[in-house]
mmCIF file of C-alpha atoms in Angstrom:
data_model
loop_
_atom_site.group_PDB
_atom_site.id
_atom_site.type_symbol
_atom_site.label_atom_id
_atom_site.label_comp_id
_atom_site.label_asym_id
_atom_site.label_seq_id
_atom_site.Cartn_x
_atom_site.Cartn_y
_atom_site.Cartn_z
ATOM 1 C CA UNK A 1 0.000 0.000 0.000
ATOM 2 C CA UNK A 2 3.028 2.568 0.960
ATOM 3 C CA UNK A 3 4.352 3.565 -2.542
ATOM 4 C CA UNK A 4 1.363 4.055 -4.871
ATOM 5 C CA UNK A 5 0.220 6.957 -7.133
ATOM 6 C CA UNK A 6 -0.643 9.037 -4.358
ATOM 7 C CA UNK A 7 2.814 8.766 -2.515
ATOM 8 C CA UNK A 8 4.365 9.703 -6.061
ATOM 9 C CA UNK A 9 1.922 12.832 -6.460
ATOM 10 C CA UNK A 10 2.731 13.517 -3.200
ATOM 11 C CA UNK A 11 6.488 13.958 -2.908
ATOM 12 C CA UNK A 12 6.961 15.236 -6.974
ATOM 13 C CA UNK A 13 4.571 18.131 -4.954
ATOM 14 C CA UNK A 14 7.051 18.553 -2.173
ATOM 15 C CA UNK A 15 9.842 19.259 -5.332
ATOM 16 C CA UNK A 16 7.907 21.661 -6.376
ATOM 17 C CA UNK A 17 7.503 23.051 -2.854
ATOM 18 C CA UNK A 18 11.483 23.382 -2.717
ATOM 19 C CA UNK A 19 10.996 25.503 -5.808
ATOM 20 C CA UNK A 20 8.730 27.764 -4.055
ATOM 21 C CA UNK A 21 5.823 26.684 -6.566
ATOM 22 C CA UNK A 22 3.277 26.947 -3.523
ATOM 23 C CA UNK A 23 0.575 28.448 -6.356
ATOM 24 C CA UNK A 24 1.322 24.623 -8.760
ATOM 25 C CA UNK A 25 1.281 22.851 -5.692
ATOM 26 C CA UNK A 26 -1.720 24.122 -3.449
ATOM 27 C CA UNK A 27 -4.137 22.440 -5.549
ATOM 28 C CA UNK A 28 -2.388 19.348 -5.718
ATOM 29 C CA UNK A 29 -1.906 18.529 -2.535
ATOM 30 C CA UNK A 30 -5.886 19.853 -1.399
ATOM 31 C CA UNK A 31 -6.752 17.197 -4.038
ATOM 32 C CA UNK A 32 -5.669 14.498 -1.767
ATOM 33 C CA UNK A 33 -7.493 15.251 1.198
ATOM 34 C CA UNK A 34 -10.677 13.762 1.560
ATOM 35 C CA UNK A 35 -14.611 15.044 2.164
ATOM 36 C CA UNK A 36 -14.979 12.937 5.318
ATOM 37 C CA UNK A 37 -12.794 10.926 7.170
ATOM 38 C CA UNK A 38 -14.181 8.092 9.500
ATOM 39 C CA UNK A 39 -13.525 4.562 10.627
ATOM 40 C CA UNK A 40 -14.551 3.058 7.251
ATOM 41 C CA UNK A 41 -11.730 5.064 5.518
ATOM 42 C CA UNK A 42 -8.358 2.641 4.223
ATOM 43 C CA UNK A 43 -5.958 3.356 5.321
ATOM 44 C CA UNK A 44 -4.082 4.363 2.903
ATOM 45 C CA UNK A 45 -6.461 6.837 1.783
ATOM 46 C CA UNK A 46 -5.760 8.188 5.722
ATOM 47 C CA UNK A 47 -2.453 8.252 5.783
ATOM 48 C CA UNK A 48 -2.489 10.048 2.154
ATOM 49 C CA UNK A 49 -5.161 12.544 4.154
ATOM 50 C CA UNK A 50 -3.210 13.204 7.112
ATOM 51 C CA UNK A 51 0.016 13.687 4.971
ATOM 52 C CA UNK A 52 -1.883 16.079 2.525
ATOM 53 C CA UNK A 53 -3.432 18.006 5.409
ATOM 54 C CA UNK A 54 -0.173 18.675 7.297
ATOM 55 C CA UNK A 55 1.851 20.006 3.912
ATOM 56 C CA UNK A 56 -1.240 22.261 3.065
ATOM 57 C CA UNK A 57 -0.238 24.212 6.530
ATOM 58 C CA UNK A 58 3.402 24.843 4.491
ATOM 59 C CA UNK A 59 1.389 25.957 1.618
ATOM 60 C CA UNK A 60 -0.987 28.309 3.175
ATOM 61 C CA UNK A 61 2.014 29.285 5.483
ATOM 62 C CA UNK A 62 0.356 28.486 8.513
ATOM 63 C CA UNK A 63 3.194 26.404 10.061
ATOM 64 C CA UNK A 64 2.189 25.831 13.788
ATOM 65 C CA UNK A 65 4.345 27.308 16.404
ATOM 66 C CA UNK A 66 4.833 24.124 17.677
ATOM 67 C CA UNK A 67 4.956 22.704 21.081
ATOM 68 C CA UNK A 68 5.430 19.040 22.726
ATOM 69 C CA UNK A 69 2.311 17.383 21.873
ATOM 70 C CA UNK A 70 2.166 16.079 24.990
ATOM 71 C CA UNK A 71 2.118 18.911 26.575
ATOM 72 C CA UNK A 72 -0.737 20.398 24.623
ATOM 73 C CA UNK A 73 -4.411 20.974 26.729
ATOM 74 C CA UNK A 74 -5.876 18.470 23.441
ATOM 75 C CA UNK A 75 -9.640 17.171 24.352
ATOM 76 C CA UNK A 76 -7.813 13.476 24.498
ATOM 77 C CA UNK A 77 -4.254 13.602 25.783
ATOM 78 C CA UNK A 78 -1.786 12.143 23.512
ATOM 79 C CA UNK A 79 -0.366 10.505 26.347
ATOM 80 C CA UNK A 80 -3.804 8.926 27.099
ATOM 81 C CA UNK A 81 -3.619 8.151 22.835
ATOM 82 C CA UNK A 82 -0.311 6.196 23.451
ATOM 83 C CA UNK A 83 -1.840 3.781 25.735
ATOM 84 C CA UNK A 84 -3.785 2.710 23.351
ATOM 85 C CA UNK A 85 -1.249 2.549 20.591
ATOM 86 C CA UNK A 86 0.477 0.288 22.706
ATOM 87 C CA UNK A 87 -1.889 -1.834 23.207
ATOM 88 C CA UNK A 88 -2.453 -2.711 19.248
ATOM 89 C CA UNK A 89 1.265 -2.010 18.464
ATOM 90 C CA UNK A 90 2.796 -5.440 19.844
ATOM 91 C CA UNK A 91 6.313 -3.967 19.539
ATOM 92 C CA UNK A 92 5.796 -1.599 22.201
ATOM 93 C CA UNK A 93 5.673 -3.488 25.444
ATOM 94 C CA UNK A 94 8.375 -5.903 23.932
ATOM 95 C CA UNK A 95 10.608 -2.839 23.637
ATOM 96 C CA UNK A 96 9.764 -2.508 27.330
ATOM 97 C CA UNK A 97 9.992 -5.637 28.296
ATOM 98 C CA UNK A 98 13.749 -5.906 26.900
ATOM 99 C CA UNK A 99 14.939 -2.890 28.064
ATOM 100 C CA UNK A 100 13.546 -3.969 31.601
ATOM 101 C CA UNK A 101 15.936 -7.392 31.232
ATOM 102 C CA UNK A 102 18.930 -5.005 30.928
ATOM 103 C CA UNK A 103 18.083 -3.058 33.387
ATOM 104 C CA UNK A 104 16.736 -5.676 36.721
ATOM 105 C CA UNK A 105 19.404 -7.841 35.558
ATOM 106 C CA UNK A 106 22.038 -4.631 36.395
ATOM 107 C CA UNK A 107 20.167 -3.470 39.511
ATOM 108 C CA UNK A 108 19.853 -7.372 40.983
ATOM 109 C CA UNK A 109 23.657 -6.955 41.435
ATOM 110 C CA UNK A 110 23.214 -4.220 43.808
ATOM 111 C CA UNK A 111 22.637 -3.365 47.465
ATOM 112 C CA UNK A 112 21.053 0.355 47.000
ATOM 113 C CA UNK A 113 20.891 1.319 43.176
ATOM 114 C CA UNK A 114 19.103 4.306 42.109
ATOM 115 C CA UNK A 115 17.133 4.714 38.393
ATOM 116 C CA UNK A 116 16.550 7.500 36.114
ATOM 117 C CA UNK A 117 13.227 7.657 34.353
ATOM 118 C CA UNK A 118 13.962 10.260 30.938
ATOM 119 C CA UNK A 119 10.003 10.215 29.916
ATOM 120 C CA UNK A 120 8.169 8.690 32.897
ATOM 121 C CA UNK A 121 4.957 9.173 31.909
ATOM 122 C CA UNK A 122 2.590 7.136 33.682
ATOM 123 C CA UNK A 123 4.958 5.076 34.921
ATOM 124 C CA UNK A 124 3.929 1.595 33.187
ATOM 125 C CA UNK A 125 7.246 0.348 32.038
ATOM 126 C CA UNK A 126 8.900 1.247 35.910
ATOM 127 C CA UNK A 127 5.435 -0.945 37.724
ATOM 128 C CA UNK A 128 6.235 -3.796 35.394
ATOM 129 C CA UNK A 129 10.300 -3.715 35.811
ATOM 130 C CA UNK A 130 9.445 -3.166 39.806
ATOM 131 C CA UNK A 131 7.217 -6.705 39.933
ATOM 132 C CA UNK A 132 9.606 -8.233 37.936
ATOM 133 C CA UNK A 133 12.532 -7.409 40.259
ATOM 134 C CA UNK A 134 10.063 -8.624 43.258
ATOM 135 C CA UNK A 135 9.874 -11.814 41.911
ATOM 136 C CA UNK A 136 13.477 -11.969 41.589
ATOM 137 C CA UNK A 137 15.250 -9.096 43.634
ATOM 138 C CA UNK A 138 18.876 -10.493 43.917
ATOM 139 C CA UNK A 139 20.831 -8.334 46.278
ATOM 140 C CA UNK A 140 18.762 -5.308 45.789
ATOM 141 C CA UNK A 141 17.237 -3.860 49.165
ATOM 142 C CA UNK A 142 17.305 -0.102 48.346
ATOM 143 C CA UNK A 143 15.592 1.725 45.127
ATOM 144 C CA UNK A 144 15.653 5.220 44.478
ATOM 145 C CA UNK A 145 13.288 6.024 41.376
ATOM 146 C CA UNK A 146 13.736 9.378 39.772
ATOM 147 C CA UNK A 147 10.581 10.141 37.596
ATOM 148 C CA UNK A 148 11.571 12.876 35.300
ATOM 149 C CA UNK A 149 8.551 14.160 33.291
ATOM 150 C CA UNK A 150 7.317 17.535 31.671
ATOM 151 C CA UNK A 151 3.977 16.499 32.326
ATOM 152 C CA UNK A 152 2.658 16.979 35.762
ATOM 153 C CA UNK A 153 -0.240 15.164 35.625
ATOM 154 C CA UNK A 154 1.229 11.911 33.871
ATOM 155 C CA UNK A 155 4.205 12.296 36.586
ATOM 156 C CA UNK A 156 1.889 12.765 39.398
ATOM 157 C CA UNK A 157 0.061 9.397 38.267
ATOM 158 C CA UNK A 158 3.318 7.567 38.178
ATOM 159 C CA UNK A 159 4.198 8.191 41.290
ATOM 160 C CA UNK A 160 1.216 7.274 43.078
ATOM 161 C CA UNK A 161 0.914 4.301 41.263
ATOM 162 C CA UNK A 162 5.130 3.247 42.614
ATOM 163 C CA UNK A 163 3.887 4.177 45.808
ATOM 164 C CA UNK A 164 0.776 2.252 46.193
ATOM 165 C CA UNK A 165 3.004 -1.230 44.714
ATOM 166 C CA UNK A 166 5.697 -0.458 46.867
ATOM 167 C CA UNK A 167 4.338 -2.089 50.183
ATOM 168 C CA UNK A 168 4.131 -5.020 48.262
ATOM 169 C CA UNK A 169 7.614 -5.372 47.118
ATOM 170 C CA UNK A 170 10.454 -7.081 48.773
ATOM 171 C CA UNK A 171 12.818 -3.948 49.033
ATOM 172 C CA UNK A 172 12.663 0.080 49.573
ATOM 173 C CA UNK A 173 11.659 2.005 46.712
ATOM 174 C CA UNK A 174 12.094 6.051 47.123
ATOM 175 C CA UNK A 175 10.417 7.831 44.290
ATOM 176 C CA UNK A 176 11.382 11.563 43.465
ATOM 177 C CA UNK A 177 9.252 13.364 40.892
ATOM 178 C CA UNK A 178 11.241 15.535 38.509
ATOM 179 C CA UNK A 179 9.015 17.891 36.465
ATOM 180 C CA UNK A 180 11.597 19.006 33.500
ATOM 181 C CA UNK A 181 12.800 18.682 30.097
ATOM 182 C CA UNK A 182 15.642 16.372 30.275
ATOM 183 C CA UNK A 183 17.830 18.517 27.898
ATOM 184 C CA UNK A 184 17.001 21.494 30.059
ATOM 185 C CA UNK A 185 18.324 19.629 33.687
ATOM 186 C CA UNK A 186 21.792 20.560 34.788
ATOM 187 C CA UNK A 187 23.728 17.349 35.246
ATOM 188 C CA UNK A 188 24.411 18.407 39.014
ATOM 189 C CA UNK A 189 20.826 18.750 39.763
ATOM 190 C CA UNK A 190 20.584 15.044 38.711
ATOM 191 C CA UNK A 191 23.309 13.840 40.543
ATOM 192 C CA UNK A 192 21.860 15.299 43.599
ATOM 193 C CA UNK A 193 18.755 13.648 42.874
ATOM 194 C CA UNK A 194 20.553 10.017 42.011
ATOM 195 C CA UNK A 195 22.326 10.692 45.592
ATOM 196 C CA UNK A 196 24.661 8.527 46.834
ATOM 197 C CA UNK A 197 24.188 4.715 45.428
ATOM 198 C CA UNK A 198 26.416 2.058 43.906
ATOM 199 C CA UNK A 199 25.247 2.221 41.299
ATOM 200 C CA UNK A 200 23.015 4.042 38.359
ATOM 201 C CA UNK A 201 20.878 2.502 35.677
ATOM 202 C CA UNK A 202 18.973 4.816 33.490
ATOM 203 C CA UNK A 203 16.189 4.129 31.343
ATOM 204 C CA UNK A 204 14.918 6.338 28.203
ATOM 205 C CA UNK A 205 11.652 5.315 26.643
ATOM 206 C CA UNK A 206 10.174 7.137 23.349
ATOM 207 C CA UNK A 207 11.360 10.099 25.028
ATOM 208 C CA UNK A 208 14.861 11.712 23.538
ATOM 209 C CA UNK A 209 13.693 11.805 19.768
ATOM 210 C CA UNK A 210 11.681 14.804 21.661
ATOM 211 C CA UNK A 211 14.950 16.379 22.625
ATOM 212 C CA UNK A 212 14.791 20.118 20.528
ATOM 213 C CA UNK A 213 17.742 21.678 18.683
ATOM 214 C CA UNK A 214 17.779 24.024 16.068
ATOM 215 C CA UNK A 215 17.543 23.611 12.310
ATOM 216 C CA UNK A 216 21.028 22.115 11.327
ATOM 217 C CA UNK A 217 22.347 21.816 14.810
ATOM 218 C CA UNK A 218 21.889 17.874 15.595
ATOM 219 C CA UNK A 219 24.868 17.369 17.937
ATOM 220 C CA UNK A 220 22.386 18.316 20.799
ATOM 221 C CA UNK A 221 21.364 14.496 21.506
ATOM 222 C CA UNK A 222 25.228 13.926 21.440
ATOM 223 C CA UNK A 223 26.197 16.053 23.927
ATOM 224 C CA UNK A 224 22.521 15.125 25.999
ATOM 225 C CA UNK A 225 24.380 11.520 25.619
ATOM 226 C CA UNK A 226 27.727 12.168 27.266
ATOM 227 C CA UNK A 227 26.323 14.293 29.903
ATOM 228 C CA UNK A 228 24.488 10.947 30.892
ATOM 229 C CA UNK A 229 27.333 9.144 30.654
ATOM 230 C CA UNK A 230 28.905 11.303 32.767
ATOM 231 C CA UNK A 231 26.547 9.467 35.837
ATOM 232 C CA UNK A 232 28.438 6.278 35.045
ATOM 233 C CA UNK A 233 25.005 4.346 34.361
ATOM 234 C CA UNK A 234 25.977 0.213 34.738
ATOM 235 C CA UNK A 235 22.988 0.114 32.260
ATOM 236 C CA UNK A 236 21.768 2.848 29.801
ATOM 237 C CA UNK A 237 18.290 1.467 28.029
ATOM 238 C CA UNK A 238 17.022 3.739 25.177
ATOM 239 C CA UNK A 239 14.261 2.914 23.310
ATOM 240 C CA UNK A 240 13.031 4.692 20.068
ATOM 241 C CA UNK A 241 11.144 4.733 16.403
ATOM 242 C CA UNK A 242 13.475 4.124 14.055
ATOM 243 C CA UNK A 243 12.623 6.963 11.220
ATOM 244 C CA UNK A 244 14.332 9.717 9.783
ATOM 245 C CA UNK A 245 12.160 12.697 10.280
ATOM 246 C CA UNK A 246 15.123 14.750 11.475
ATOM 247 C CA UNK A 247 16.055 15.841 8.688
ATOM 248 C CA UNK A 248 15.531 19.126 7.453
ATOM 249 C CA UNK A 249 15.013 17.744 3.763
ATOM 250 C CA UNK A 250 11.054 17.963 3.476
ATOM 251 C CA UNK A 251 11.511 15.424 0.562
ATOM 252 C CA UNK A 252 12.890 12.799 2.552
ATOM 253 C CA UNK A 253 10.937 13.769 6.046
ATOM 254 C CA UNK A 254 7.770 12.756 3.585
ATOM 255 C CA UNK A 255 9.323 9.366 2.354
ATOM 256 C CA UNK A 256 10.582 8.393 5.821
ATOM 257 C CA UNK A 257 6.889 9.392 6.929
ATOM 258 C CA UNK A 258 5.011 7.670 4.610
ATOM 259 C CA UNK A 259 7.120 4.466 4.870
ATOM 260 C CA UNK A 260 7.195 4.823 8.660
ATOM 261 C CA UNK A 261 3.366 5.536 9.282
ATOM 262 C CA UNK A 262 2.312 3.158 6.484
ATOM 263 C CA UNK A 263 3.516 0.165 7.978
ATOM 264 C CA UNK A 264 2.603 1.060 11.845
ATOM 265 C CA UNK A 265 -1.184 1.559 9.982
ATOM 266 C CA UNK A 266 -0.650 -1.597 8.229
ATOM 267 C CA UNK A 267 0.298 -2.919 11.443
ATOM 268 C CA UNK A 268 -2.468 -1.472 13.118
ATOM 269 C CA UNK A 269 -4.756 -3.007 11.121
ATOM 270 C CA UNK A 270 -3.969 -6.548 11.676
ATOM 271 C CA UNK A 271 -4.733 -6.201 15.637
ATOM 272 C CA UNK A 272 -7.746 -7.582 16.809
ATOM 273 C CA UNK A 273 -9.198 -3.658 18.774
ATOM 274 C CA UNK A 274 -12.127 -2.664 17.379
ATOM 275 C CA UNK A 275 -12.418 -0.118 14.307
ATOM 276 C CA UNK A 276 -13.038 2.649 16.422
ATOM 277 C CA UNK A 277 -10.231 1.908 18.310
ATOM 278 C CA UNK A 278 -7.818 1.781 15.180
ATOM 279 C CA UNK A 279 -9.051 4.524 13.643
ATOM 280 C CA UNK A 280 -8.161 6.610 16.923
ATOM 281 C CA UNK A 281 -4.481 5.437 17.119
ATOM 282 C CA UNK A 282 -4.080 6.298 12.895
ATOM 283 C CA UNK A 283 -5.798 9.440 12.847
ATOM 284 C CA UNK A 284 -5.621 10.764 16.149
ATOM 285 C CA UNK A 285 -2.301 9.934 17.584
ATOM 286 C CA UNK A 286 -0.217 9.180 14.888
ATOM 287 C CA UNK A 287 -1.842 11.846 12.999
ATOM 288 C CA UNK A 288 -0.650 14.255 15.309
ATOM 289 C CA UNK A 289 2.874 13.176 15.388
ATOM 290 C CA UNK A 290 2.205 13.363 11.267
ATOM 291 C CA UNK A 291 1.329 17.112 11.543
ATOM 292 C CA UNK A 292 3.898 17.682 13.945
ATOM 293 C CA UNK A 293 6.488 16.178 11.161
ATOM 294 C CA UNK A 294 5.598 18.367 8.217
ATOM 295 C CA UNK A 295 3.487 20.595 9.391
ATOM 296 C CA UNK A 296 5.358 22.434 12.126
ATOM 297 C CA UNK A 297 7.806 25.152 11.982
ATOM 298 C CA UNK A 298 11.584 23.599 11.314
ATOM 299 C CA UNK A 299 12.614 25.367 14.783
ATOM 300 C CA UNK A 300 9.882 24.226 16.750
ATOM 301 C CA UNK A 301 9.590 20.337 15.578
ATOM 302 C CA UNK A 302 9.084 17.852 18.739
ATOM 303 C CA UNK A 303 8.640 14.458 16.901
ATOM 304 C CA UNK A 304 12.261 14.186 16.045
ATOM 305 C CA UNK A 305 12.655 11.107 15.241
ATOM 306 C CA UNK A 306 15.851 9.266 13.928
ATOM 307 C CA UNK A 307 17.226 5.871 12.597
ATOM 308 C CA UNK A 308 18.494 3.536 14.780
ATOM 309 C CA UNK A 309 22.317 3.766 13.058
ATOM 310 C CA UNK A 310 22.204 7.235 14.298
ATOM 311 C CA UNK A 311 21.792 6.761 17.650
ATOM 312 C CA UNK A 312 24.415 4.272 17.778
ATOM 313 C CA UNK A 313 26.937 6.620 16.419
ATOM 314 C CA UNK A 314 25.698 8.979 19.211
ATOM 315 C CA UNK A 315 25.924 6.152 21.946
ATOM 316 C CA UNK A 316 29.278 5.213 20.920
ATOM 317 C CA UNK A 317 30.288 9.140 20.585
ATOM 318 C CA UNK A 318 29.321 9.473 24.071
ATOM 319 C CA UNK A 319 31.570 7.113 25.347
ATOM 320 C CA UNK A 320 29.388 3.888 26.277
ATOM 321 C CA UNK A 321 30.250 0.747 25.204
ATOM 322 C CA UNK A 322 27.116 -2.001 24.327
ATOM 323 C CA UNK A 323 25.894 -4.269 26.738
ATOM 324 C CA UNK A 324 25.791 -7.959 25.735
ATOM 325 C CA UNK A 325 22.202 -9.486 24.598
ATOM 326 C CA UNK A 326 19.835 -10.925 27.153
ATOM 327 C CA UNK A 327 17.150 -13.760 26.358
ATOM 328 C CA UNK A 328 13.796 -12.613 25.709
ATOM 329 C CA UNK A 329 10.801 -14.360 25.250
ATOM 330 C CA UNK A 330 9.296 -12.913 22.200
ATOM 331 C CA UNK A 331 5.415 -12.213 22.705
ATOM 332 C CA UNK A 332 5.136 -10.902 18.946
ATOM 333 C CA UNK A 333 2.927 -12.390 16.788
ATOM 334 C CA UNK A 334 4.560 -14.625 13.888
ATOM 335 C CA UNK A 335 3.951 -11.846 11.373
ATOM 336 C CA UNK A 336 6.471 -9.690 13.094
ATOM 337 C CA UNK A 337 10.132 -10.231 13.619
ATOM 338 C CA UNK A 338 12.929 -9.731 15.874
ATOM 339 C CA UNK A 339 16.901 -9.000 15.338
ATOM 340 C CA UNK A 340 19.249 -9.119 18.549
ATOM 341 C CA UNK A 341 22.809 -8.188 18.737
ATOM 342 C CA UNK A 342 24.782 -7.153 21.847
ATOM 343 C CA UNK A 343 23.676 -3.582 22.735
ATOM 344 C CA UNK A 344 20.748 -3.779 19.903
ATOM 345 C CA UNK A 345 17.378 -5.433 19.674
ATOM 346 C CA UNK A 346 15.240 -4.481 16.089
ATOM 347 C CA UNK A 347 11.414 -4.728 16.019
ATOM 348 C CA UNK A 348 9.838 -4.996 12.866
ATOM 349 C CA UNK A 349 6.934 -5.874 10.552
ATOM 350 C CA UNK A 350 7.261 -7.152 6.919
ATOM 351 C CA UNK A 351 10.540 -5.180 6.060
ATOM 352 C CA UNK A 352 10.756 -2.496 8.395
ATOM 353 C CA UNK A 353 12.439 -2.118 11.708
ATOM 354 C CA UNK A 354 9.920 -0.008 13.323
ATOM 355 C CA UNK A 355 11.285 -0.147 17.020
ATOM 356 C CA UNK A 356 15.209 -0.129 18.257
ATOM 357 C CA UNK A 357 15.848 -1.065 21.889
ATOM 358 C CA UNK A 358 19.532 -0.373 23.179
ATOM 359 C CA UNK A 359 21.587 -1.537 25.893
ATOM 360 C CA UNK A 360 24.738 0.149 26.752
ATOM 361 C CA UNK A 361 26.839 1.075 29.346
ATOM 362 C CA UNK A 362 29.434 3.034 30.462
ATOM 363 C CA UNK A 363 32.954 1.477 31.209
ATOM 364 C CA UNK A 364 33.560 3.214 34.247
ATOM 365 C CA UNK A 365 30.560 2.298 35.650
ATOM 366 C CA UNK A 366 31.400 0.437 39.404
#
């Protein structure tokens, strides 16, 4: 479904847009949108209206301002939307559940261990790596859990929900609720909030391709990198998308979007939720990040995402060194697939890798 006519009328379009041709190309691109758009719609036909709708902003020259979509007052939250995205998007909670391998398997070697949380949100991935650590704790007896979050709500339901498990669990767990933008925190500030521990693990989940730089300036996430290694982490999980809408290329942000977003739809559509439900994830959440992509000022972009051989130039720039691979038990159905190297895990469906998980740490870690 990805590369038909419309992708072709499309991106020959976003040429012309280059050219400054907004007067050849206005029409063009309105003629893919669509009178009505509801569950019955292909997708296809969706993603070709979402696409259309977001370049017509660059037309009209009504690029949005931009800010973190989930940090927008939206009628549905898009951090609400990503719950249900992952559950129809099997590749999400296997991402979590092998970063969470890495990271009990590093804190099980420790007396007091602290964790940093880059993107808590509502905390899901930290409740199911905390019962999995109670059912096998190892040495562990003291957690601290530092929840860093922009959004105070999400944050505020993440730590409530640690606190009301914690009883339950076999060791101390100390949460400590960090409302910031994890480019924005000095590294001091979260060294004083790590405290004094053996040892550090952090975890990063969906959360740095959110990091902002500007236009042409993409050693930000580098530098974000080394400063973490800087704590020393004995594991480092980072889990992301693996698409190039980086780049400042509109051509290629379009091709990486269409091949990205057509195969998570595809995807989509093979779960068992209802239509409603699918049509929610495509058009609502996704179609948001969508927007975001092409529609949003260059300087302002949020959904920054990148390929996966990017990042590992950055994790290896920044000093860390991978991990080796852990067994998983795969709970992906058989029409997805799995590729696992030390420091790597790649989630896919038919021939893209849609999901990277990494595992890294630092040499100097104790």
């Amino acid at each position: 479904m990805i590369f038909e006519d419309r992708y072709k009328i499309i991106l020959s379009a976003c040429q012309d847009l280059r050219r400054r041709r907004e007067q050849l190309v206005g029409p063009v691109i309105a003629g893919q949108l669509l009178g009505a758009v509801d569950v019955d719609v292909p997708s296809d036909r969706l993603l070709s209206h979402i696409v259309a709708e977001a370049l017509l902003r660059r037309v009209d020259r009504d690029l949005l301002a931009g800010k973190n979509i989930y940090l927008q007052p939206l009628e549905i939250a898009q951090i609400d939307l990503f719950d249900g995205a992952r559950r129809l998007i099997p590749q999400i909670p296997q991402s979590y559940a092998i970063a969470n391998l890495h990271l009990a398997e590093a804190l099980r070697g420790l007396e007091t261990a602290a964790l940093l949380e880059i993107g808590a949100g509502k905390g899901a991935q930290m409740l199911a790596l905390l019962r999995a650590l109670a059912a096998a704790p190892g040495r562990l007896r003291r957690l601290r859990i530092v929840a860093l979050d922009p959004g105070a709500p999400a944050l505020a339901e993440a730590q409530a929900a640690i606190e009301a498990l914690a009883p339950a669990l076999p060791f101390a767990v100390e949460v400590r609720p960090l409302r910031a933008l994890i480019e924005r925190c000095d590294p001091a500030l979260l060294r004083e909030a790590l405290g004094a521990n053996e040892g550090v693990t952090i975890n990063a989940a969906y959360a740095l391709h959110h990091t902002a730089h500007a236009p042409g300036d993409p050693e930000l996430r580098t530098q974000l990198l080394r400063q973490l290694a800087g704590l020393r982490p004995r594991m480092f999980t980072l889990i992301e998308p693996n698409a190039n809408h980086d780049t400042e290329l509109l051509t290629r942000r379009v091709h990486s979007c269409w091949e990205h977003f057509g195969t998570v739809f595809d995807l989509v559509d093979q779960s068992e939720a209802t239509p409603l439900e699918k049509f929610a994830v495509k058009r609502l959440f996704f179609g948001r990040e969508v927007r975001d992509i092409l529609g949003t000022s260059d300087a302002f972009r949020c959904e920054r995402h990148e390929p996966y051989e990017s990042w590992l130039l950055r994790l290896a720039k920044a000093g860390l060194r991978p991990a080796p691979a852990v067994e998983a038990t795969s709970t992906l159905p058989d029409y997805c697939w799995t590729i696992v190297r030390d420091g790597l895990v790649r989630l896919g469906y038919r021939g893209v890798a849609l999901i990277a998980v990494f595992a890294y740490r630092s040499p100097e870690a104790p």
